[in-house]
Amino acid sequence: MQASTVEQIAKVERKYEELQQQLRADAVASEATVAAREAEAVAMAAE
């Protein structure tokens, strides 16, 4: 019973870490999109 519980906890911890990594990746992608849009707006304003 304890081994099963420990395995379940480890599985949940791995899934949590995967989700955290995905959130970080999504945040970086969002920041890159915002930066690209800002750069585009600056370029358009300079025209």
N, CA, C and O atoms as a Maestro MAE file, in Angstrom:
{
 s_m_m2io_version
 :::
 2.0.0
}

f_m_ct {
 s_m_title
 :::
 protein
 m_atom[188] {
  # First column is atom index #
  i_m_mmod_type
  r_m_x_coord
  r_m_y_coord
  r_m_z_coord
  i_m_residue_number
  s_m_chain_name
  s_m_pdb_residue_name
  s_m_pdb_atom_name
  i_m_atomic_number
  :::
  1 25 0.828 -1.196 0.000 1 A "MET " " N  " 7
  2 3 0.000 0.000 0.000 1 A "MET " " CA " 6
  3 2 0.872 1.258 0.000 1 A "MET " " C  " 6
  4 15 0.607 2.186 -0.764 1 A "MET " " O  " 8
  5 25 1.895 1.304 0.834 2 A "GLN " " N  " 7
  6 3 2.763 2.476 0.887 2 A "GLN " " CA " 6
  7 2 3.494 2.683 -0.432 2 A "GLN " " C  " 6
  8 15 3.633 3.816 -0.892 2 A "GLN " " O  " 8
  9 25 3.966 1.593 -1.049 3 A "ALA " " N  " 7
  10 3 4.682 1.701 -2.314 3 A "ALA " " CA " 6
  11 2 3.771 2.307 -3.374 3 A "ALA " " C  " 6
  12 15 4.203 3.151 -4.160 3 A "ALA " " O  " 8
  13 25 2.527 1.883 -3.396 4 A "SER " " N  " 7
  14 3 1.571 2.409 -4.354 4 A "SER " " CA " 6
  15 2 1.350 3.906 -4.126 4 A "SER " " C  " 6
  16 15 1.283 4.681 -5.080 4 A "SER " " O  " 8
  17 25 1.240 4.297 -2.889 5 A "THR " " N  " 7
  18 3 1.040 5.706 -2.566 5 A "THR " " CA " 6
  19 2 2.254 6.527 -2.981 5 A "THR " " C  " 6
  20 15 2.106 7.611 -3.546 5 A "THR " " O  " 8
  21 25 3.435 6.025 -2.710 6 A "VAL " " N  " 7
  22 3 4.675 6.716 -3.084 6 A "VAL " " CA " 6
  23 2 4.765 6.840 -4.600 6 A "VAL " " C  " 6
  24 15 5.165 7.883 -5.117 6 A "VAL " " O  " 8
  25 25 4.398 5.793 -5.303 7 A "GLU " " N  " 7
  26 3 4.413 5.840 -6.767 7 A "GLU " " CA " 6
  27 2 3.425 6.872 -7.288 7 A "GLU " " C  " 6
  28 15 3.727 7.608 -8.227 7 A "GLU " " O  " 8
  29 25 2.244 6.926 -6.680 8 A "GLN " " N  " 7
  30 3 1.237 7.912 -7.101 8 A "GLN " " CA " 6
  31 2 1.722 9.333 -6.853 8 A "GLN " " C  " 6
  32 15 1.525 10.217 -7.687 8 A "GLN " " O  " 8
  33 25 2.348 9.547 -5.721 9 A "ILE " " N  " 7
  34 3 2.886 10.873 -5.403 9 A "ILE " " CA " 6
  35 2 3.963 11.247 -6.413 9 A "ILE " " C  " 6
  36 15 3.989 12.375 -6.906 9 A "ILE " " O  " 8
  37 25 4.844 10.314 -6.721 10 A "ALA " " N  " 7
  38 3 5.908 10.583 -7.693 10 A "ALA " " CA " 6
  39 2 5.320 10.910 -9.061 10 A "ALA " " C  " 6
  40 15 5.811 11.798 -9.758 10 A "ALA " " O  " 8
  41 25 4.274 10.194 -9.440 11 A "LYS " " N  " 7
  42 3 3.622 10.447 -10.730 11 A "LYS " " CA " 6
  43 2 3.011 11.839 -10.767 11 A "LYS " " C  " 6
  44 15 3.141 12.555 -11.759 11 A "LYS " " O  " 8
  45 25 2.346 12.219 -9.684 12 A "VAL " " N  " 7
  46 3 1.736 13.549 -9.604 12 A "VAL " " CA " 6
  47 2 2.820 14.627 -9.638 12 A "VAL " " C  " 6
  48 15 2.649 15.656 -10.292 12 A "VAL " " O  " 8
  49 25 3.924 14.398 -8.945 13 A "GLU " " N  " 7
  50 3 5.017 15.369 -8.940 13 A "GLU " " CA " 6
  51 2 5.607 15.535 -10.340 13 A "GLU " " C  " 6
  52 15 5.915 16.652 -10.756 13 A "GLU " " O  " 8
  53 25 5.763 14.428 -11.066 14 A "ARG " " N  " 7
  54 3 6.281 14.506 -12.445 14 A "ARG " " CA " 6
  55 2 5.320 15.286 -13.330 14 A "ARG " " C  " 6
  56 15 5.745 16.127 -14.121 14 A "ARG " " O  " 8
  57 25 4.037 15.012 -13.202 15 A "LYS " " N  " 7
  58 3 3.038 15.716 -14.001 15 A "LYS " " CA " 6
  59 2 3.032 17.202 -13.656 15 A "LYS " " C  " 6
  60 15 2.929 18.045 -14.548 15 A "LYS " " O  " 8
  61 25 3.140 17.524 -12.387 16 A "TYR " " N  " 7
  62 3 3.201 18.917 -11.952 16 A "TYR " " CA " 6
  63 2 4.402 19.619 -12.589 16 A "TYR " " C  " 6
  64 15 4.279 20.740 -13.081 16 A "TYR " " O  " 8
  65 25 5.548 18.966 -12.579 17 A "GLU " " N  " 7
  66 3 6.754 19.556 -13.168 17 A "GLU " " CA " 6
  67 2 6.579 19.738 -14.675 17 A "GLU " " C  " 6
  68 15 6.997 20.758 -15.222 17 A "GLU " " O  " 8
  69 25 5.977 18.782 -15.340 18 A "GLU " " N  " 7
  70 3 5.714 18.914 -16.780 18 A "GLU " " CA " 6
  71 2 4.819 20.119 -17.048 18 A "GLU " " C  " 6
  72 15 5.065 20.887 -17.978 18 A "GLU " " O  " 8
  73 25 3.786 20.280 -16.237 19 A "LEU " " N  " 7
  74 3 2.872 21.407 -16.418 19 A "LEU " " CA " 6
  75 2 3.575 22.735 -16.145 19 A "LEU " " C  " 6
  76 15 3.330 23.722 -16.839 19 A "LEU " " O  " 8
  77 25 4.440 22.762 -15.145 20 A "GLN " " N  " 7
  78 3 5.199 23.976 -14.851 20 A "GLN " " CA " 6
  79 2 6.097 24.343 -16.036 20 A "GLN " " C  " 6
  80 15 6.188 25.510 -16.416 20 A "GLN " " O  " 8
  81 25 6.755 23.341 -16.611 21 A "GLN " " N  " 7
  82 3 7.612 23.592 -17.767 21 A "GLN " " CA " 6
  83 2 6.797 24.103 -18.943 21 A "GLN " " C  " 6
  84 15 7.240 24.997 -19.664 21 A "GLN " " O  " 8
  85 25 5.610 23.542 -19.142 22 A "GLN " " N  " 7
  86 3 4.756 23.991 -20.241 22 A "GLN " " CA " 6
  87 2 4.306 25.432 -20.017 22 A "GLN " " C  " 6
  88 15 4.261 26.222 -20.959 22 A "GLN " " O  " 8
  89 25 3.975 25.772 -18.784 23 A "LEU " " N  " 7
  90 3 3.588 27.153 -18.477 23 A "LEU " " CA " 6
  91 2 4.734 28.115 -18.753 23 A "LEU " " C  " 6
  92 15 4.526 29.199 -19.298 23 A "LEU " " O  " 8
  93 25 5.967 27.710 -18.367 24 A "ARG " " N  " 7
  94 3 7.117 28.558 -18.634 24 A "ARG " " CA " 6
  95 2 7.313 28.747 -20.131 24 A "ARG " " C  " 6
  96 15 7.574 29.857 -20.593 24 A "ARG " " O  " 8
  97 25 7.188 27.669 -20.883 25 A "ALA " " N  " 7
  98 3 7.353 27.735 -22.334 25 A "ALA " " CA " 6
  99 2 6.278 28.620 -22.953 25 A "ALA " " C  " 6
  100 15 6.568 29.415 -23.847 25 A "ALA " " O  " 8
  101 25 5.051 28.489 -22.487 26 A "ASP " " N  " 7
  102 3 3.963 29.323 -22.992 26 A "ASP " " CA " 6
  103 2 4.208 30.798 -22.675 26 A "ASP " " C  " 6
  104 15 3.937 31.665 -23.505 26 A "ASP " " O  " 8
  105 25 4.715 31.078 -21.493 27 A "ALA " " N  " 7
  106 3 5.002 32.460 -21.101 27 A "ALA " " CA " 6
  107 2 6.093 33.050 -21.992 27 A "ALA " " C  " 6
  108 15 5.991 34.198 -22.424 27 A "ALA " " O  " 8
  109 25 7.131 32.270 -22.264 28 A "VAL " " N  " 7
  110 3 8.208 32.743 -23.139 28 A "VAL " " CA " 6
  111 2 7.667 33.009 -24.542 28 A "VAL " " C  " 6
  112 15 8.004 34.019 -25.159 28 A "VAL " " O  " 8
  113 25 6.840 32.116 -25.036 29 A "ALA " " N  " 7
  114 3 6.256 32.300 -26.366 29 A "ALA " " CA " 6
  115 2 5.374 33.548 -26.403 29 A "ALA " " C  " 6
  116 15 5.400 34.293 -27.383 29 A "ALA " " O  " 8
  117 25 4.607 33.778 -25.363 30 A "SER " " N  " 7
  118 3 3.752 34.967 -25.301 30 A "SER " " CA " 6
  119 2 4.591 36.236 -25.273 30 A "SER " " C  " 6
  120 15 4.272 37.213 -25.951 30 A "SER " " O  " 8
  121 25 5.657 36.219 -24.492 31 A "GLU " " N  " 7
  122 3 6.541 37.379 -24.421 31 A "GLU " " CA " 6
  123 2 7.187 37.650 -25.775 31 A "GLU " " C  " 6
  124 15 7.331 38.806 -26.173 31 A "GLU " " O  " 8
  125 25 7.572 36.601 -26.480 32 A "ALA " " N  " 7
  126 3 8.172 36.763 -27.806 32 A "ALA " " CA " 6
  127 2 7.160 37.354 -28.777 32 A "ALA " " C  " 6
  128 15 7.508 38.204 -29.597 32 A "ALA " " O  " 8
  129 25 5.925 36.915 -28.691 33 A "THR " " N  " 7
  130 3 4.874 37.450 -29.563 33 A "THR " " CA " 6
  131 2 4.658 38.930 -29.285 33 A "THR " " C  " 6
  132 15 4.548 39.733 -30.212 33 A "THR " " O  " 8
  133 25 4.597 39.286 -28.018 34 A "VAL " " N  " 7
  134 3 4.405 40.690 -27.647 34 A "VAL " " CA " 6
  135 2 5.579 41.525 -28.147 34 A "VAL " " C  " 6
  136 15 5.382 42.611 -28.693 34 A "VAL " " O  " 8
  137 25 6.784 41.031 -27.965 35 A "ALA " " N  " 7
  138 3 7.966 41.771 -28.411 35 A "ALA " " CA " 6
  139 2 7.950 41.953 -29.923 35 A "ALA " " C  " 6
  140 15 8.291 43.027 -30.418 35 A "ALA " " O  " 8
  141 25 7.564 40.933 -30.654 36 A "ALA " " N  " 7
  142 3 7.500 41.036 -32.109 36 A "ALA " " CA " 6
  143 2 6.450 42.058 -32.534 36 A "ALA " " C  " 6
  144 15 6.684 42.842 -33.454 36 A "ALA " " O  " 8
  145 25 5.318 42.055 -31.883 37 A "ARG " " N  " 7
  146 3 4.262 43.025 -32.207 37 A "ARG " " CA " 6
  147 2 4.696 44.442 -31.879 37 A "ARG " " C  " 6
  148 15 4.404 45.378 -32.624 37 A "ARG " " O  " 8
  149 25 5.392 44.597 -30.766 38 A "GLU " " N  " 7
  150 3 5.884 45.930 -30.409 38 A "GLU " " CA " 6
  151 2 6.909 46.412 -31.427 38 A "GLU " " C  " 6
  152 15 6.900 47.578 -31.821 38 A "GLU " " O  " 8
  153 25 7.790 45.516 -31.850 39 A "ALA " " N  " 7
  154 3 8.786 45.878 -32.847 39 A "ALA " " CA " 6
  155 2 8.109 46.258 -34.166 39 A "ALA " " C  " 6
  156 15 8.523 47.204 -34.836 39 A "ALA " " O  " 8
  157 25 7.083 45.523 -34.524 40 A "GLU " " N  " 7
  158 3 6.342 45.828 -35.744 40 A "GLU " " CA " 6
  159 2 5.667 47.193 -35.626 40 A "GLU " " C  " 6
  160 15 5.675 47.968 -36.582 40 A "GLU " " O  " 8
  161 25 5.093 47.490 -34.488 41 A "ALA " " N  " 7
  162 3 4.436 48.785 -34.282 41 A "ALA " " CA " 6
  163 2 5.451 49.924 -34.357 41 A "ALA " " C  " 6
  164 15 5.164 50.973 -34.933 41 A "ALA " " O  " 8
  165 25 6.623 49.723 -33.785 42 A "VAL " " N  " 7
  166 3 7.666 50.751 -33.850 42 A "VAL " " CA " 6
  167 2 8.100 50.955 -35.288 42 A "VAL " " C  " 6
  168 15 8.286 52.091 -35.725 42 A "VAL " " O  " 8
  169 25 8.265 49.867 -36.029 43 A "ALA " " N  " 7
  170 3 8.675 49.970 -37.432 43 A "ALA " " CA " 6
  171 2 7.620 50.706 -38.254 43 A "ALA " " C  " 6
  172 15 7.951 51.532 -39.105 43 A "ALA " " O  " 8
  173 25 6.359 50.404 -37.996 44 A "MET " " N  " 7
  174 3 5.277 51.065 -38.741 44 A "MET " " CA " 6
  175 2 5.217 52.553 -38.384 44 A "MET " " C  " 6
  176 15 4.965 53.389 -39.251 44 A "MET " " O  " 8
  177 25 5.445 52.877 -37.133 45 A "ALA " " N  " 7
  178 3 5.407 54.271 -36.710 45 A "ALA " " CA " 6
  179 2 6.570 55.051 -37.304 45 A "ALA " " C  " 6
  180 15 6.457 56.257 -37.525 45 A "ALA " " O  " 8
  181 25 7.675 54.386 -37.561 46 A "ALA " " N  " 7
  182 3 8.855 55.053 -38.115 46 A "ALA " " CA " 6
  183 2 8.705 55.340 -39.598 46 A "ALA " " C  " 6
  184 15 9.461 56.137 -40.154 46 A "ALA " " O  " 8
  185 25 7.751 54.708 -40.237 47 A "GLU " " N  " 7
  186 3 7.562 54.902 -41.691 47 A "GLU " " CA " 6
  187 2 6.950 56.241 -42.006 47 A "GLU " " C  " 6
  188 15 6.726 56.558 -43.174 47 A "GLU " " O  " 8
  :::
 }
 m_bond[187] {
  # First column is bond index #
  i_m_from
  i_m_to
  i_m_order
  :::
  1 1 2 1
  2 2 3 1
  3 3 4 2
  4 3 5 1
  5 5 6 1
  6 6 7 1
  7 7 8 2
  8 7 9 1
  9 9 10 1
  10 10 11 1
  11 11 12 2
  12 11 13 1
  13 13 14 1
  14 14 15 1
  15 15 16 2
  16 15 17 1
  17 17 18 1
  18 18 19 1
  19 19 20 2
  20 19 21 1
  21 21 22 1
  22 22 23 1
  23 23 24 2
  24 23 25 1
  25 25 26 1
  26 26 27 1
  27 27 28 2
  28 27 29 1
  29 29 30 1
  30 30 31 1
  31 31 32 2
  32 31 33 1
  33 33 34 1
  34 34 35 1
  35 35 36 2
  36 35 37 1
  37 37 38 1
  38 38 39 1
  39 39 40 2
  40 39 41 1
  41 41 42 1
  42 42 43 1
  43 43 44 2
  44 43 45 1
  45 45 46 1
  46 46 47 1
  47 47 48 2
  48 47 49 1
  49 49 50 1
  50 50 51 1
  51 51 52 2
  52 51 53 1
  53 53 54 1
  54 54 55 1
  55 55 56 2
  56 55 57 1
  57 57 58 1
  58 58 59 1
  59 59 60 2
  60 59 61 1
  61 61 62 1
  62 62 63 1
  63 63 64 2
  64 63 65 1
  65 65 66 1
  66 66 67 1
  67 67 68 2
  68 67 69 1
  69 69 70 1
  70 70 71 1
  71 71 72 2
  72 71 73 1
  73 73 74 1
  74 74 75 1
  75 75 76 2
  76 75 77 1
  77 77 78 1
  78 78 79 1
  79 79 80 2
  80 79 81 1
  81 81 82 1
  82 82 83 1
  83 83 84 2
  84 83 85 1
  85 85 86 1
  86 86 87 1
  87 87 88 2
  88 87 89 1
  89 89 90 1
  90 90 91 1
  91 91 92 2
  92 91 93 1
  93 93 94 1
  94 94 95 1
  95 95 96 2
  96 95 97 1
  97 97 98 1
  98 98 99 1
  99 99 100 2
  100 99 101 1
  101 101 102 1
  102 102 103 1
  103 103 104 2
  104 103 105 1
  105 105 106 1
  106 106 107 1
  107 107 108 2
  108 107 109 1
  109 109 110 1
  110 110 111 1
  111 111 112 2
  112 111 113 1
  113 113 114 1
  114 114 115 1
  115 115 116 2
  116 115 117 1
  117 117 118 1
  118 118 119 1
  119 119 120 2
  120 119 121 1
  121 121 122 1
  122 122 123 1
  123 123 124 2
  124 123 125 1
  125 125 126 1
  126 126 127 1
  127 127 128 2
  128 127 129 1
  129 129 130 1
  130 130 131 1
  131 131 132 2
  132 131 133 1
  133 133 134 1
  134 134 135 1
  135 135 136 2
  136 135 137 1
  137 137 138 1
  138 138 139 1
  139 139 140 2
  140 139 141 1
  141 141 142 1
  142 142 143 1
  143 143 144 2
  144 143 145 1
  145 145 146 1
  146 146 147 1
  147 147 148 2
  148 147 149 1
  149 149 150 1
  150 150 151 1
  151 151 152 2
  152 151 153 1
  153 153 154 1
  154 154 155 1
  155 155 156 2
  156 155 157 1
  157 157 158 1
  158 158 159 1
  159 159 160 2
  160 159 161 1
  161 161 162 1
  162 162 163 1
  163 163 164 2
  164 163 165 1
  165 165 166 1
  166 166 167 1
  167 167 168 2
  168 167 169 1
  169 169 170 1
  170 170 171 1
  171 171 172 2
  172 171 173 1
  173 173 174 1
  174 174 175 1
  175 175 176 2
  176 175 177 1
  177 177 178 1
  178 178 179 1
  179 179 180 2
  180 179 181 1
  181 181 182 1
  182 182 183 1
  183 183 184 2
  184 183 185 1
  185 185 186 1
  186 186 187 1
  187 187 188 2
  :::
 }
}
